[in-house]
Short mmCIF file of C-alpha atoms in Angstrom, two decimals:
data_model
loop_
_atom_site.label_atom_id
_atom_site.label_comp_id
_atom_site.label_asym_id
_atom_site.label_seq_id
_atom_site.Cartn_x
_atom_site.Cartn_y
_atom_site.Cartn_z
CA MET A 185 9.04 -8.04 22.70
CA GLN A 186 12.04 -5.73 23.09
CA ASP A 187 11.80 -2.25 21.58
CA PRO A 188 8.72 -3.03 19.48
CA PHE A 189 7.61 -0.87 16.58
CA VAL A 190 4.02 -0.02 17.42
CA LEU A 191 1.84 0.98 14.50
CA ALA A 192 -1.94 1.39 14.53
CA GLY A 193 -2.23 -0.58 17.73
CA LYS A 194 -0.10 -3.51 16.68
CA SER A 195 3.46 -4.35 17.75
CA TYR A 196 6.12 -5.41 15.27
CA ARG A 197 9.71 -6.54 15.69
CA SER A 198 10.87 -5.24 12.34
CA ARG A 199 11.28 -1.55 11.53
CA LEU A 200 11.67 -2.29 7.84
CA ILE A 201 8.59 -2.10 5.63
CA VAL A 202 9.04 -3.31 2.07
CA GLY A 203 7.18 -3.00 -1.19
CA THR A 204 6.45 -5.84 -3.56
CA GLY A 205 6.87 -4.06 -6.89
CA LYS A 206 9.58 -4.35 -9.57
CA TYR A 207 10.72 -7.88 -8.75
CA ALA A 208 11.58 -10.41 -11.45
CA ASP A 209 8.73 -12.69 -10.39
CA PHE A 210 6.59 -13.65 -7.40
CA ARG A 211 9.16 -16.16 -6.16
CA GLN A 212 11.84 -13.51 -5.93
CA THR A 213 9.35 -11.17 -4.25
CA ARG A 214 8.62 -13.75 -1.57
CA GLN A 215 12.29 -14.53 -0.99
CA ALA A 216 13.30 -10.89 -0.73
CA VAL A 217 10.49 -10.11 1.70
CA GLU A 218 11.42 -13.08 3.85
CA ILE A 219 15.12 -12.24 3.92
CA SER A 220 14.37 -8.60 4.73
CA GLY A 221 12.58 -9.66 7.90
CA ALA A 222 9.79 -7.21 7.11
CA GLU A 223 6.41 -7.92 8.67
CA ILE A 224 4.49 -5.21 6.83
CA VAL A 225 4.39 -5.35 3.06
CA THR A 226 2.87 -2.85 0.63
CA VAL A 227 0.83 -3.88 -2.41
CA ALA A 228 -0.90 -1.97 -5.19
CA VAL A 229 -4.53 -2.27 -6.28
CA ARG A 230 -5.07 -2.90 -10.00
CA ARG A 231 -7.62 -4.30 -12.41
CA VAL A 232 -7.78 -8.03 -12.82
CA ASN A 233 -6.90 -9.13 -16.33
CA ILE A 234 -10.31 -10.48 -17.31
CA THR A 235 -8.95 -12.45 -20.25
CA ASP A 236 -6.75 -14.39 -17.84
CA PRO A 237 -8.29 -13.86 -14.41
CA SER A 238 -7.14 -17.07 -12.79
CA ALA A 239 -3.44 -16.33 -13.31
CA GLU A 240 -1.25 -16.52 -10.22
CA ASN A 241 -1.92 -13.95 -7.55
CA LEU A 242 0.61 -12.11 -5.38
CA LEU A 243 -1.17 -13.27 -2.23
CA ASP A 244 -0.42 -16.87 -3.23
CA TYR A 245 3.20 -15.93 -2.48
CA ILE A 246 2.83 -13.32 0.27
CA ASP A 247 0.66 -14.98 2.87
CA PRO A 248 -1.82 -12.46 4.34
CA SER A 249 -2.00 -14.47 7.55
CA ARG A 250 1.73 -14.08 8.00
CA TYR A 251 2.24 -10.49 6.88
CA THR A 252 0.38 -7.24 7.45
CA ILE A 253 -0.69 -6.27 3.95
CA LEU A 254 -0.58 -2.53 3.38
CA PRO A 255 -2.45 -1.56 0.20
CA ASN A 256 -1.27 1.65 -1.40
CA THR A 257 -3.04 4.15 -3.62
CA ALA A 258 -0.13 4.44 -6.03
CA GLY A 259 -1.13 5.94 -9.36
CA CYS A 260 -3.95 8.00 -7.89
CA HIS A 261 -3.89 11.68 -8.77
CA THR A 262 -7.04 12.81 -7.01
CA ALA A 263 -8.50 12.38 -3.56
CA GLU A 264 -11.50 10.63 -5.11
CA GLU A 265 -9.37 8.02 -6.89
CA ALA A 266 -7.43 7.35 -3.68
CA ILE A 267 -10.64 7.03 -1.62
CA ARG A 268 -12.15 4.58 -4.14
CA THR A 269 -8.96 2.55 -4.12
CA CYS A 270 -8.90 2.34 -0.32
CA ARG A 271 -12.55 1.24 -0.18
CA LEU A 272 -11.86 -1.52 -2.69
CA ALA A 273 -8.71 -2.57 -0.86
CA ARG A 274 -10.54 -2.85 2.43
CA ASP A 275 -13.21 -5.05 0.92
CA ALA A 276 -10.53 -7.51 -0.18
CA GLY A 277 -10.30 -8.29 3.51
CA VAL A 278 -6.73 -7.55 4.57
CA GLY A 279 -7.64 -4.91 7.16
CA SER A 280 -8.13 -1.18 7.21
CA LEU A 281 -4.51 -0.01 7.19
CA VAL A 282 -3.79 1.94 3.99
CA LYS A 283 -0.86 3.82 2.50
CA LEU A 284 -2.33 6.99 1.09
CA GLU A 285 -0.52 8.32 -1.96
CA VAL A 286 -2.00 11.07 -4.08
CA ILE A 287 0.50 12.03 -6.73
CA GLY A 288 0.83 15.67 -7.73
CA ASP A 289 3.51 15.44 -10.38
CA ASP A 290 4.47 12.56 -12.66
CA ARG A 291 8.19 13.30 -12.88
CA THR A 292 8.95 13.74 -9.20
CA LEU A 293 6.00 11.65 -7.98
CA PHE A 294 5.75 14.13 -5.14
CA PRO A 295 2.44 14.05 -3.30
CA ASP A 296 -0.34 16.54 -3.84
CA ILE A 297 -0.66 17.69 -0.23
CA PRO A 298 -4.09 19.37 -0.42
CA ALA A 299 -5.55 16.28 -2.09
CA THR A 300 -3.80 14.01 0.42
CA ILE A 301 -5.33 15.96 3.29
CA GLU A 302 -8.77 15.87 1.65
CA ALA A 303 -8.56 12.10 1.13
CA ALA A 304 -7.22 11.52 4.64
CA ARG A 305 -10.19 13.36 6.13
CA VAL A 306 -12.72 11.15 4.35
CA LEU A 307 -10.81 7.93 4.96
CA ILE A 308 -10.31 8.56 8.67
CA ALA A 309 -14.04 9.30 9.03
CA GLU A 310 -14.73 5.93 7.36
CA GLY A 311 -12.56 4.13 9.89
CA PHE A 312 -9.41 3.58 7.87
CA GLN A 313 -6.03 3.69 9.54
CA VAL A 314 -4.20 6.06 7.22
CA LEU A 315 -0.46 6.19 6.61
CA PRO A 316 0.04 9.20 4.36
CA TYR A 317 2.96 9.52 1.96
CA VAL A 318 3.98 13.16 2.34
CA THR A 319 6.85 15.55 1.68
CA ASP A 320 9.30 16.28 4.50
CA ASP A 321 7.21 19.29 5.44
CA PRO A 322 6.76 19.56 9.21
CA VAL A 323 3.53 21.54 8.81
CA ALA A 324 1.93 19.01 6.47
CA CYS A 325 2.98 16.19 8.80
CA LYS A 326 1.47 17.97 11.79
CA ARG A 327 -1.84 18.57 9.99
CA LEU A 328 -2.07 14.93 9.00
CA GLU A 329 -1.23 13.81 12.53
CA GLU A 330 -3.85 16.13 14.04
CA MET A 331 -6.50 14.78 11.68
CA GLY A 332 -5.93 11.28 13.04
CA CYS A 333 -3.46 9.59 10.72
CA ALA A 334 -1.83 6.53 12.29
CA ALA A 335 1.66 7.69 11.31
CA VAL A 336 3.31 10.13 8.93
CA MET A 337 5.52 9.00 6.09
CA PRO A 338 7.81 11.77 4.88
CA LEU A 339 9.81 10.99 1.76
CA ALA A 340 13.59 10.88 1.89
CA ALA A 341 13.80 11.73 -1.83
CA PRO A 342 11.70 11.02 -4.96
CA ILE A 343 10.40 7.46 -5.29
CA GLY A 344 13.03 5.22 -6.84
CA SER A 345 15.65 7.97 -6.95
CA GLY A 346 18.04 6.27 -4.53
CA LEU A 347 19.21 9.63 -3.22
CA GLY A 348 18.68 8.87 0.47
CA ILE A 349 17.47 11.49 2.96
CA ARG A 350 17.78 14.83 1.13
CA ASN A 351 16.88 16.96 4.13
CA PRO A 352 17.76 15.38 7.48
CA TYR A 353 17.03 18.67 9.23
CA ASN A 354 13.39 18.61 8.21
CA ILE A 355 13.14 14.96 9.26
CA MET A 356 14.62 15.92 12.66
CA ILE A 357 12.07 18.71 13.06
CA ILE A 358 9.24 16.34 12.15
CA LEU A 359 10.57 13.78 14.66
CA GLU A 360 10.79 16.36 17.42
CA HIS A 361 7.13 17.37 17.07
CA SER A 362 5.41 14.16 16.04
CA ARG A 363 3.34 12.14 18.47
CA VAL A 364 2.71 9.41 15.89
CA PRO A 365 5.30 7.12 14.30
CA VAL A 366 7.49 8.71 11.63
CA ILE A 367 8.27 6.33 8.78
CA VAL A 368 10.69 7.50 6.11
CA ASP A 369 9.16 6.36 2.84
CA ALA A 370 10.65 6.70 -0.68
CA GLY A 371 14.06 7.54 -2.02
CA VAL A 372 16.23 5.20 0.03
CA GLY A 373 19.11 3.93 -2.10
CA THR A 374 21.38 1.73 -0.08
CA ALA A 375 21.97 0.36 3.40
CA SER A 376 23.55 3.48 4.88
CA ASP A 377 20.45 5.50 3.91
CA ALA A 378 18.25 3.12 5.87
CA ALA A 379 20.61 3.17 8.84
CA ALA A 380 20.71 6.99 8.72
CA ALA A 381 16.93 7.17 8.94
CA LEU A 382 16.86 5.00 12.03
CA GLU A 383 19.83 6.81 13.58
CA LEU A 384 17.93 10.07 13.33
CA GLY A 385 15.20 8.50 15.40
CA CYS A 386 12.68 7.49 12.74
CA ASP A 387 10.42 4.68 13.83
CA ALA A 388 10.72 2.73 10.59
CA VAL A 389 11.68 2.98 6.96
CA LEU A 390 9.75 1.89 3.86
CA MET A 391 11.46 0.96 0.63
CA ASN A 392 10.86 -0.92 -2.57
CA THR A 393 13.20 0.02 -5.42
CA ALA A 394 16.29 0.02 -3.21
CA ILE A 395 15.87 -3.74 -2.81
CA ALA A 396 14.05 -4.84 -5.96
CA GLY A 397 16.25 -2.71 -8.22
CA ALA A 398 19.58 -3.78 -6.72
CA GLU A 399 21.80 -6.06 -8.79
CA ASP A 400 21.34 -8.73 -6.15
CA PRO A 401 17.98 -8.05 -4.52
CA LEU A 402 18.21 -10.90 -2.03
CA LEU A 403 21.60 -9.74 -0.78
CA MET A 404 20.34 -6.16 -0.57
CA ALA A 405 17.30 -7.35 1.38
CA GLU A 406 19.68 -8.81 3.95
CA ALA A 407 21.78 -5.63 3.96
CA MET A 408 18.71 -3.54 4.61
CA ARG A 409 17.59 -5.78 7.45
CA LEU A 410 20.98 -5.39 9.11
CA ALA A 411 21.12 -1.64 8.41
CA VAL A 412 17.75 -1.00 10.01
CA GLU A 413 18.73 -3.04 13.05
CA ALA A 414 22.11 -1.28 13.31
CA GLY A 415 20.58 2.15 12.88
CA ARG A 416 18.03 1.52 15.60
CA LYS A 417 20.62 0.24 18.04
CA ALA A 418 22.91 3.19 17.30
CA PHE A 419 20.00 5.53 17.99
CA LYS A 420 19.20 3.85 21.29
CA ALA A 421 22.87 3.68 22.27
CA GLY A 422 23.13 7.48 22.27
CA ARG A 423 25.80 8.69 19.87
CA ILE A 424 28.68 10.97 20.74
CA PRO A 425 28.29 14.64 19.90
CA ARG A 426 29.79 16.12 16.76
CA LYS A 427 32.77 18.37 17.53
CA LEU A 428 34.93 20.64 15.46
CA TYR A 429 38.14 19.67 17.17
CA ALA A 430 39.73 16.46 18.39
CA THR A 431 39.46 14.86 21.81
CA ALA A 432 42.19 12.20 22.24
CA SER A 433 41.04 8.64 22.77
CA SER A 434 44.23 7.43 24.44
CA PRO A 435 45.51 8.70 27.83
CA LEU A 436 47.70 11.81 27.76
CA GLY A 437 49.91 10.65 30.65
CA GLY A 438 52.42 7.78 30.99
CA LEU A 439 54.12 8.34 27.66
CA VAL A 440 57.51 6.65 27.28
CA GLY A 441 60.48 9.04 27.18
CA ARG A 442 58.61 12.11 28.47
CA MET B 217 -15.84 -20.49 -20.11
CA HIS B 218 -16.88 -17.00 -21.17
CA GLY B 219 -20.07 -15.22 -22.01
CA GLN B 220 -22.83 -17.79 -21.89
CA ALA B 221 -23.85 -18.21 -18.29
CA VAL B 222 -26.36 -20.84 -17.31
CA ALA B 223 -27.93 -18.74 -14.65
CA PRO B 224 -31.36 -19.05 -13.07
CA ARG B 225 -33.71 -16.69 -14.88
CA THR B 226 -35.08 -13.75 -12.98
CA PRO B 227 -38.74 -14.67 -12.40
CA PRO B 228 -40.99 -12.75 -14.76
CA GLY B 229 -42.73 -9.86 -13.12
CA ARG B 230 -40.03 -8.18 -11.13
CA ASP B 231 -36.56 -7.00 -11.93
CA ALA B 232 -35.23 -6.62 -8.41
CA ARG B 233 -33.29 -3.49 -9.26
CA CYS B 234 -35.91 -1.27 -10.84
CA GLY B 235 -39.23 -2.95 -10.21
CA ALA B 236 -40.07 -3.09 -13.92
CA ARG B 237 -41.62 -6.12 -15.51
CA ALA B 238 -38.80 -8.08 -17.23
CA GLY B 239 -39.45 -10.39 -20.19
CA PRO B 240 -37.16 -12.72 -22.16
CA ALA B 241 -36.00 -9.95 -24.52
CA ASP B 242 -34.64 -7.98 -21.59
CA MET B 243 -32.61 -10.87 -20.14
CA ALA B 244 -29.39 -10.26 -22.08
CA MET B 245 -27.11 -7.72 -20.53
CA THR B 246 -24.16 -5.65 -21.69
CA VAL B 247 -21.88 -4.38 -18.99
CA THR B 248 -18.50 -2.71 -19.05
CA ILE B 249 -15.97 -4.70 -17.06
CA ASN B 250 -12.57 -3.12 -16.45
CA GLY B 251 -13.17 -0.82 -19.40
CA GLU B 252 -14.25 -3.56 -21.83
CA GLU B 253 -17.82 -4.19 -22.96
CA ARG B 254 -19.03 -7.70 -22.27
CA GLU B 255 -22.33 -9.33 -23.17
CA PHE B 256 -24.01 -11.93 -21.04
CA ALA B 257 -27.02 -14.00 -22.05
CA ASP B 258 -28.74 -13.46 -18.73
CA LEU B 259 -28.92 -10.96 -15.95
CA LEU B 260 -26.23 -12.07 -13.61
CA SER B 261 -25.35 -11.44 -10.01
CA VAL B 262 -21.85 -10.27 -9.19
CA ALA B 263 -21.06 -13.79 -7.94
CA GLU B 264 -22.27 -15.34 -11.20
CA MET B 265 -20.31 -12.82 -13.24
CA LEU B 266 -17.11 -13.64 -11.36
CA ARG B 267 -17.74 -17.36 -11.82
CA THR B 268 -18.39 -16.89 -15.54
CA LEU B 269 -15.17 -14.93 -15.93
CA GLY B 270 -13.19 -17.42 -13.86
CA ALA B 271 -12.12 -14.74 -11.40
CA PRO B 272 -11.43 -16.03 -7.88
CA SER B 273 -13.96 -14.22 -5.69
CA GLY B 274 -11.75 -14.62 -2.63
CA ARG B 275 -8.96 -12.52 -4.04
CA VAL B 276 -10.77 -9.65 -5.70
CA ALA B 277 -12.76 -6.56 -4.85
CA VAL B 278 -15.61 -5.31 -7.01
CA GLU B 279 -17.08 -1.89 -7.76
CA VAL B 280 -20.29 -1.29 -9.68
CA ASN B 281 -20.89 2.24 -10.90
CA GLU B 282 -18.14 3.54 -8.64
CA GLU B 283 -19.50 1.96 -5.48
CA VAL B 284 -17.84 -0.98 -3.77
CA VAL B 285 -20.02 -4.08 -3.64
CA PRO B 286 -19.32 -5.77 -0.29
CA ARG B 287 -18.25 -9.36 -0.81
CA GLU B 288 -21.10 -10.62 1.38
CA SER B 289 -23.50 -9.23 -1.24
CA TYR B 290 -21.93 -10.82 -4.33
CA ALA B 291 -24.64 -13.46 -4.60
CA GLU B 292 -27.58 -11.06 -4.15
CA ARG B 293 -26.37 -8.04 -6.09
CA ARG B 294 -27.74 -8.29 -9.64
CA LEU B 295 -26.07 -6.42 -12.44
CA ALA B 296 -28.04 -4.46 -15.02
CA SER B 297 -27.26 -3.56 -18.62
CA GLY B 298 -25.12 -0.47 -18.75
CA ASP B 299 -23.44 -1.08 -15.40
CA ARG B 300 -19.77 -0.16 -15.18
CA VAL B 301 -17.91 -2.84 -13.23
CA GLU B 302 -14.39 -2.77 -11.89
CA ILE B 303 -12.78 -5.96 -10.66
CA VAL B 304 -9.46 -5.41 -8.90
CA HIS B 305 -6.90 -7.38 -7.00
CA PHE B 306 -3.59 -6.80 -5.26
CA VAL B 307 -0.40 -6.70 -7.32
CA GLY B 308 3.19 -5.87 -6.52
CA GLY B 309 3.75 -2.25 -5.61
CA GLY B 310 5.78 0.06 -3.37
#
């Protein structure tokens, strides 16, 4: 495999991770995921509706033998809630990779870093492979990496905000110092945002709303697949430096009439 | 099919969970499932409860009193009146 994305000991071709929330129905979810080329897919953990428990299940549409299922702890506000959610998710038998989200504020949905660190400590000790959703704080990312997280996932901007990377400088600092994969997660709005993340050198990008909330989710899924591929190639190609002044592209000599 | 499980009766003499002698009057059980109180005619195992509710045991995870019940133990783990049960599954999310 050329230029694989290696995460928690497994190699992937795709550097696009997608969520499964906010779609019109399961069929659209499946189509969007397929078109995106993503191989890792996030899911949430919620109560079964016990008055209609045999209703269709997401995993009837997203085949766990074909995709790496990444359960998240969305909605958790404490370390304890997140730990419980991860334990339940692991028992459902899709592996021990988890996206750790402990929300500190309901308007920004920014993570509660102390609680995230507390939960990560317990989960890592129990053998989980933890992917923590975190702010673009290089210190928090370093702490989580040192504890044994399998990657760090700094947000570009608030979940669903579509603002793209708010602070590329912080992301660059995180990239320079991280020895685990850096996955930009949350806040991506459109294709150029995804490409920008990969151009900076991020190992992957995770998004949900950017695709599911687009007017044409299936077309956006394709756009995102192309953007992530383009961004990665641009990164590996080695861009030109940024300069204040011009450097001519055409030869200076051999001009007619001079 | 809800509520009335035709489950094998726990043999008189021993309730596996607390060692007390269980008689017919103690067989009914009220548990809280996903925040709702449910009554069952008999003491059920987790497996029997899932079957009674029609929940597919292959796609769920179960907690009793805030502890995960491993799926290999669904058949052996008996519920008791007052237990708080959570049955969860995966749904769409980011």
